[in-house]
mmCIF file of N, CA and C in Angstrom:
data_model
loop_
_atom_site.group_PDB
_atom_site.id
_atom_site.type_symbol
_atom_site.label_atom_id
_atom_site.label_comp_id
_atom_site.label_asym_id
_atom_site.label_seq_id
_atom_site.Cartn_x
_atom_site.Cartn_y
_atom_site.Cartn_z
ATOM 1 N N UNK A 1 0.846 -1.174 0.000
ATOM 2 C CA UNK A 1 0.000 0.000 0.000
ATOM 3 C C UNK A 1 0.896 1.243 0.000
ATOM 4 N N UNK A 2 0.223 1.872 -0.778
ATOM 5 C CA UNK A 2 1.490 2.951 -0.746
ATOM 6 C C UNK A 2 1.201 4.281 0.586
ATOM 7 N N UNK A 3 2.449 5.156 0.808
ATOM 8 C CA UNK A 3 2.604 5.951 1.689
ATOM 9 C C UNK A 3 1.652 6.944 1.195
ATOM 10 N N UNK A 4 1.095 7.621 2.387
ATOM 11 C CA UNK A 4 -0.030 8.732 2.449
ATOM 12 C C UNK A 4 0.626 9.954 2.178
ATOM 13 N N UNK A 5 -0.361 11.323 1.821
ATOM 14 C CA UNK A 5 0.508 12.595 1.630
ATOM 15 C C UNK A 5 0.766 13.014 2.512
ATOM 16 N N UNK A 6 0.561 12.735 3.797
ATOM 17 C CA UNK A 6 0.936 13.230 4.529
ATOM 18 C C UNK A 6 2.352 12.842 5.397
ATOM 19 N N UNK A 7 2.415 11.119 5.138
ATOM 20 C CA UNK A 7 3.843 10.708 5.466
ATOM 21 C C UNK A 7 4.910 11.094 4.488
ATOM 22 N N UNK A 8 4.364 11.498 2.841
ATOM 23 C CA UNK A 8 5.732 11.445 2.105
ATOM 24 C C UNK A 8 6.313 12.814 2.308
ATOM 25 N N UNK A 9 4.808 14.047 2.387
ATOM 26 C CA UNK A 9 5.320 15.574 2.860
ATOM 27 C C UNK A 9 6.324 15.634 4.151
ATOM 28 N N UNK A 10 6.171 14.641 4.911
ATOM 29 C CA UNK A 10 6.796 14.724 6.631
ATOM 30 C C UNK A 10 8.235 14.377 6.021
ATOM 31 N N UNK A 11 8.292 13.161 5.221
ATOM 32 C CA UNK A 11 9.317 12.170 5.124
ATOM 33 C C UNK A 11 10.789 13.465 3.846
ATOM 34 N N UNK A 12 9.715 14.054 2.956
ATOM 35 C CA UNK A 12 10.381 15.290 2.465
ATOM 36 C C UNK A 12 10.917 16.456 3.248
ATOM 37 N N UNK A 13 10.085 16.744 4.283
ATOM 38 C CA UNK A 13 10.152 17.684 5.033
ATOM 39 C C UNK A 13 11.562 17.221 5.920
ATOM 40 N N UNK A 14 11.467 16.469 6.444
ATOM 41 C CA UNK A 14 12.524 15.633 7.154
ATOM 42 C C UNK A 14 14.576 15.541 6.472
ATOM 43 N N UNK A 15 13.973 15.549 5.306
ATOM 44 C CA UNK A 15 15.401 15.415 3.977
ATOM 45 C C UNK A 15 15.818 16.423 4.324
ATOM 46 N N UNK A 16 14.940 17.588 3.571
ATOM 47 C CA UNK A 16 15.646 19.092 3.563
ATOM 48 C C UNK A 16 15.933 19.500 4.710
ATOM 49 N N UNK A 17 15.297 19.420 6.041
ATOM 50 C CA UNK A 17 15.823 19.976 7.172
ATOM 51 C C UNK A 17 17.537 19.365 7.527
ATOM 52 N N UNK A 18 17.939 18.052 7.175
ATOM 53 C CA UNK A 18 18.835 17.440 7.244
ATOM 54 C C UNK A 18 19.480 17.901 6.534
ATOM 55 N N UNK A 19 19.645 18.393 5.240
ATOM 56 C CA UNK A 19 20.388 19.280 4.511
ATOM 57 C C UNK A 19 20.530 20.975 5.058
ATOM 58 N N UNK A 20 19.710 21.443 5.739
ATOM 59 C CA UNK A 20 19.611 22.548 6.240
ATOM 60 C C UNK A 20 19.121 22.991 5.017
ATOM 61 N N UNK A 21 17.588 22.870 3.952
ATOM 62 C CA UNK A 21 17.009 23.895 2.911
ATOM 63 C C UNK A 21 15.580 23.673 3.699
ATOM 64 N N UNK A 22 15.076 24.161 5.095
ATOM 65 C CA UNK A 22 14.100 23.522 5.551
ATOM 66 C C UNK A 22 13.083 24.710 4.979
ATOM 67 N N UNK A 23 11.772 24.785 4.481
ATOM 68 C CA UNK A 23 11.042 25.794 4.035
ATOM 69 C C UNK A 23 9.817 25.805 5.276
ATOM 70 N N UNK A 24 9.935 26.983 5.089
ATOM 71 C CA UNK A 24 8.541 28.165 6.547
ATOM 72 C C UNK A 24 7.169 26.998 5.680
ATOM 73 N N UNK A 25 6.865 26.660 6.866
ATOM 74 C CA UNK A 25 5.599 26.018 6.204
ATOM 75 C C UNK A 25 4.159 26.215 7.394
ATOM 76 N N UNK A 26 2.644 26.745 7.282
ATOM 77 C CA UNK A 26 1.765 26.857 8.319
ATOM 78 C C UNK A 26 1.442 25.669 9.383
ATOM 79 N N UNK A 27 0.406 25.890 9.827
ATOM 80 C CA UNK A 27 0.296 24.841 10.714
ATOM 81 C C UNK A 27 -0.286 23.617 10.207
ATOM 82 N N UNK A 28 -1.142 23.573 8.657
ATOM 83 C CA UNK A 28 -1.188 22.884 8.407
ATOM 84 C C UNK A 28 -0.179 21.641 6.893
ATOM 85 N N UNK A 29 0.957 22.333 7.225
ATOM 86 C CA UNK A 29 1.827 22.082 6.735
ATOM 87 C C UNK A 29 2.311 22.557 5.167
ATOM 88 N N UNK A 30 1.402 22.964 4.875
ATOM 89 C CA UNK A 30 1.260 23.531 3.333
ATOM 90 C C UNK A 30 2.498 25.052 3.288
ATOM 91 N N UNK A 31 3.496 25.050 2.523
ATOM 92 C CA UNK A 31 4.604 25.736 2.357
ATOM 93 C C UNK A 31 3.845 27.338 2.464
ATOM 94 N N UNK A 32 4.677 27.788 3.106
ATOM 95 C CA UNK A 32 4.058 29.516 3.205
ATOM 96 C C UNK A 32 4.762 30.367 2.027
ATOM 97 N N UNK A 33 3.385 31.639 1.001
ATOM 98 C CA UNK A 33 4.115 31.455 -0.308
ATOM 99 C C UNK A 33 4.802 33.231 0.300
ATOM 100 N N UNK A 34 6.055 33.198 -0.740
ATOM 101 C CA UNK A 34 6.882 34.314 -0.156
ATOM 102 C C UNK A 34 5.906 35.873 -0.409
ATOM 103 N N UNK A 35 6.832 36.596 0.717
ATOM 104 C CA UNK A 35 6.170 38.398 0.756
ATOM 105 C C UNK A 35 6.010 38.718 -0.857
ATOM 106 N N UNK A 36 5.482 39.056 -0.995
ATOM 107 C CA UNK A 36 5.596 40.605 -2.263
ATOM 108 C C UNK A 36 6.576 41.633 -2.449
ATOM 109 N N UNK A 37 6.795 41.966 -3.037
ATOM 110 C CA UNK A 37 7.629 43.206 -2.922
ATOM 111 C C UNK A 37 7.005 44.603 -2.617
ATOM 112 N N UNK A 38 7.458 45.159 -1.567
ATOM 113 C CA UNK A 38 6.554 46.358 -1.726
ATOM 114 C C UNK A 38 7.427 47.953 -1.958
ATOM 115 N N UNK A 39 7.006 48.630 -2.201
ATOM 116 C CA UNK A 39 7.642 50.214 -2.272
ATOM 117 C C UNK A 39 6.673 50.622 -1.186
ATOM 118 N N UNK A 40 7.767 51.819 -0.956
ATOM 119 C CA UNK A 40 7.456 52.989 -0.213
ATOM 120 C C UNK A 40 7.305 54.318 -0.901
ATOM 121 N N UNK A 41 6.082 54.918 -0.145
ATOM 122 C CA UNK A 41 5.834 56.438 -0.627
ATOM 123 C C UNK A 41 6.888 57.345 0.055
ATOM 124 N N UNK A 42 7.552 58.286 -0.509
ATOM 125 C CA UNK A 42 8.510 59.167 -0.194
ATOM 126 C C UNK A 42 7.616 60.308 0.622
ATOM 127 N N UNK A 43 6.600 60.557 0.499
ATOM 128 C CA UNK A 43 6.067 61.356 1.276
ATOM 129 C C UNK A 43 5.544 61.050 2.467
ATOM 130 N N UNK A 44 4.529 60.432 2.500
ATOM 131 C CA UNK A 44 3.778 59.640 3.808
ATOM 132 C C UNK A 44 4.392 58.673 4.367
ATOM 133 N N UNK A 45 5.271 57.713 3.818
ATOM 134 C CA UNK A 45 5.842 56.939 4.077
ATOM 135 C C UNK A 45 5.073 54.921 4.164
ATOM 136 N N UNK A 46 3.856 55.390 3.233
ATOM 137 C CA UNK A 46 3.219 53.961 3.230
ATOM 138 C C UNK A 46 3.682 53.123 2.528
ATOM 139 N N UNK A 47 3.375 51.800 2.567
ATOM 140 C CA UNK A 47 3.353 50.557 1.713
ATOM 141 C C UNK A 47 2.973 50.159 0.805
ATOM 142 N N UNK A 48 3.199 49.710 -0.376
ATOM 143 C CA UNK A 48 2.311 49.339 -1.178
ATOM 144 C C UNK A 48 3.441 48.437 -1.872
ATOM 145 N N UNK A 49 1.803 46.970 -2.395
ATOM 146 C CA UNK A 49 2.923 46.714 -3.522
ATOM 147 C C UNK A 49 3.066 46.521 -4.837
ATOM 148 N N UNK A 50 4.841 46.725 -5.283
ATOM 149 C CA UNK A 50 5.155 46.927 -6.194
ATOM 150 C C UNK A 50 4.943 46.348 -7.477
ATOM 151 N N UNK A 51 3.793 45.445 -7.348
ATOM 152 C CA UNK A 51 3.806 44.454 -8.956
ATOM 153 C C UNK A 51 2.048 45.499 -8.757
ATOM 154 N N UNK A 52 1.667 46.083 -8.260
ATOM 155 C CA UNK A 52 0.317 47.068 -8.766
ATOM 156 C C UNK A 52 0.405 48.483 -9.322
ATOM 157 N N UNK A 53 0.891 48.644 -10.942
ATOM 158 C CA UNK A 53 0.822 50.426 -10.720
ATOM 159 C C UNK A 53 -0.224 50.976 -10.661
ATOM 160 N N UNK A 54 -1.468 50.521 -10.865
ATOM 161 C CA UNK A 54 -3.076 51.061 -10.862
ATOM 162 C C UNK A 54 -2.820 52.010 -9.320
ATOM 163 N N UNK A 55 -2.329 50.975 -8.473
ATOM 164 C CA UNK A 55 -2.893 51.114 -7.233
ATOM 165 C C UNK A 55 -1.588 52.234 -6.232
ATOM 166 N N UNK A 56 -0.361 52.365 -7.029
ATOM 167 C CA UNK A 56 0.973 53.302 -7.011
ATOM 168 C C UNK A 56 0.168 54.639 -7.442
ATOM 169 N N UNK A 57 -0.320 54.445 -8.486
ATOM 170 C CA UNK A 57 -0.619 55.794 -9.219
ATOM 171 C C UNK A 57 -2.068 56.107 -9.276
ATOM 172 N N UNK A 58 -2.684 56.172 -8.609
ATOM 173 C CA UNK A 58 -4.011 56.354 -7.822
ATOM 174 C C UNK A 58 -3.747 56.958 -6.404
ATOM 175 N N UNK A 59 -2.353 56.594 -5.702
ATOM 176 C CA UNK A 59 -2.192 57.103 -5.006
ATOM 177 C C UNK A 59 -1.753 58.143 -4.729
ATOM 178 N N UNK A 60 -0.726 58.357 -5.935
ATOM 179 C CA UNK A 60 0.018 59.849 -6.154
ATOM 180 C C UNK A 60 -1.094 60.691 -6.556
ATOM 181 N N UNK A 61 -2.220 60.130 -7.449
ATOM 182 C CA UNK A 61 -2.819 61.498 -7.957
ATOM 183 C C UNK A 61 -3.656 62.016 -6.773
ATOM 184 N N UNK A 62 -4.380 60.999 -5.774
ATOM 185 C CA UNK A 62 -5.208 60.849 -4.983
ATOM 186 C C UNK A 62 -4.586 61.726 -3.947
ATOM 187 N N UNK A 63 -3.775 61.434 -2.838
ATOM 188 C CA UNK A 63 -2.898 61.470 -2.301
ATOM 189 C C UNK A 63 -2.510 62.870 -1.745
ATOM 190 N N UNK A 64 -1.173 62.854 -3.059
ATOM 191 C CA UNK A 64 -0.529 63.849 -3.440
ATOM 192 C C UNK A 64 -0.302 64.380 -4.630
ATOM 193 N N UNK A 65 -1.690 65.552 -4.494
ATOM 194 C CA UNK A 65 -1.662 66.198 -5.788
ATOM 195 C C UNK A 65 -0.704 67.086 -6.264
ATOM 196 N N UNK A 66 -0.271 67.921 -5.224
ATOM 197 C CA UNK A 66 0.913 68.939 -5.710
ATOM 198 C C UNK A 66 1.626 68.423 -6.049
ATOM 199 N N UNK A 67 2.427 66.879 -5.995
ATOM 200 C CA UNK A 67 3.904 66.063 -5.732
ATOM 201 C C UNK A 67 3.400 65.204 -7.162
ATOM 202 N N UNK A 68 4.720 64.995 -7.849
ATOM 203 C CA UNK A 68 4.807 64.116 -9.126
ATOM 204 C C UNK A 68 4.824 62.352 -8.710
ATOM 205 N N UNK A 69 4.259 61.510 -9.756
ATOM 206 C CA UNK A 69 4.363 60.370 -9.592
ATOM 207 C C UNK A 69 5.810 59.666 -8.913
ATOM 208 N N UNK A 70 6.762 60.336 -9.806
ATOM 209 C CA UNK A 70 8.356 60.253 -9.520
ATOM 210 C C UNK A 70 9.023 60.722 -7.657
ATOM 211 N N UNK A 71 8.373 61.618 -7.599
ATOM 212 C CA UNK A 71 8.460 62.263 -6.276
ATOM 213 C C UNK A 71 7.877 61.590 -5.278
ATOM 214 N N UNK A 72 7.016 60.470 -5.230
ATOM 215 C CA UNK A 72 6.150 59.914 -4.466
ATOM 216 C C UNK A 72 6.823 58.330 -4.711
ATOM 217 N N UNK A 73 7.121 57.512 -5.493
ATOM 218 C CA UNK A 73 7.436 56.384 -5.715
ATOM 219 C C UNK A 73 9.144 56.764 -6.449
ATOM 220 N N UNK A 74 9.895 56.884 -5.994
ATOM 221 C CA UNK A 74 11.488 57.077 -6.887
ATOM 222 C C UNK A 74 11.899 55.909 -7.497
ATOM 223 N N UNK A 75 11.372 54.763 -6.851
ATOM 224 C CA UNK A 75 12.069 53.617 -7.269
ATOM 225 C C UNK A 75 11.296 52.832 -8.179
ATOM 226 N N UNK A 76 9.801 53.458 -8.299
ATOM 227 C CA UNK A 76 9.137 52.815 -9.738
ATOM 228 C C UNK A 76 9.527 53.531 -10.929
ATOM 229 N N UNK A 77 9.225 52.585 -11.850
ATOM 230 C CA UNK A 77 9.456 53.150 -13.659
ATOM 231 C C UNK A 77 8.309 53.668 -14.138
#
């Protein structure tokens, strides 16, 4: 009979920690998927992230109207 998913995930899980590549995983064992990238506003200093420009540049116009897109996000294109 073959091994359950849950013994072969343990029995994997078990390898890599022995190698030291052990991955952040929740409580129910399912791998936790990585942060986002986010930017910062140069003015206010909020969060946002960087794979949304809808939501970058909604903020500058919204925001900060006197201040340029560039002036508010430096490190987006």
């Amino acid at each position: 009979m073959p091994a359950s998913k849950k013994t072969l995930r343990t029995q994997e899980a078990k390898k890599k920690e022995a190698a030291g590549i052990r991955v952040a995983t929740n409580a129910g064992g399912v791998p936790k998927k990585p942060e986002k990238a986010k930017i910062q506003c140069q003015i206010c200093k909020g969060e946002f992230i960087a794979s949304m420009p809808t939501v970058l540049r909604d903020h500058a116009s919204n925001r900060h109207v006197k201040n340029t897109f560039q002036e508010c996000f430096q490190l987006a294109t």
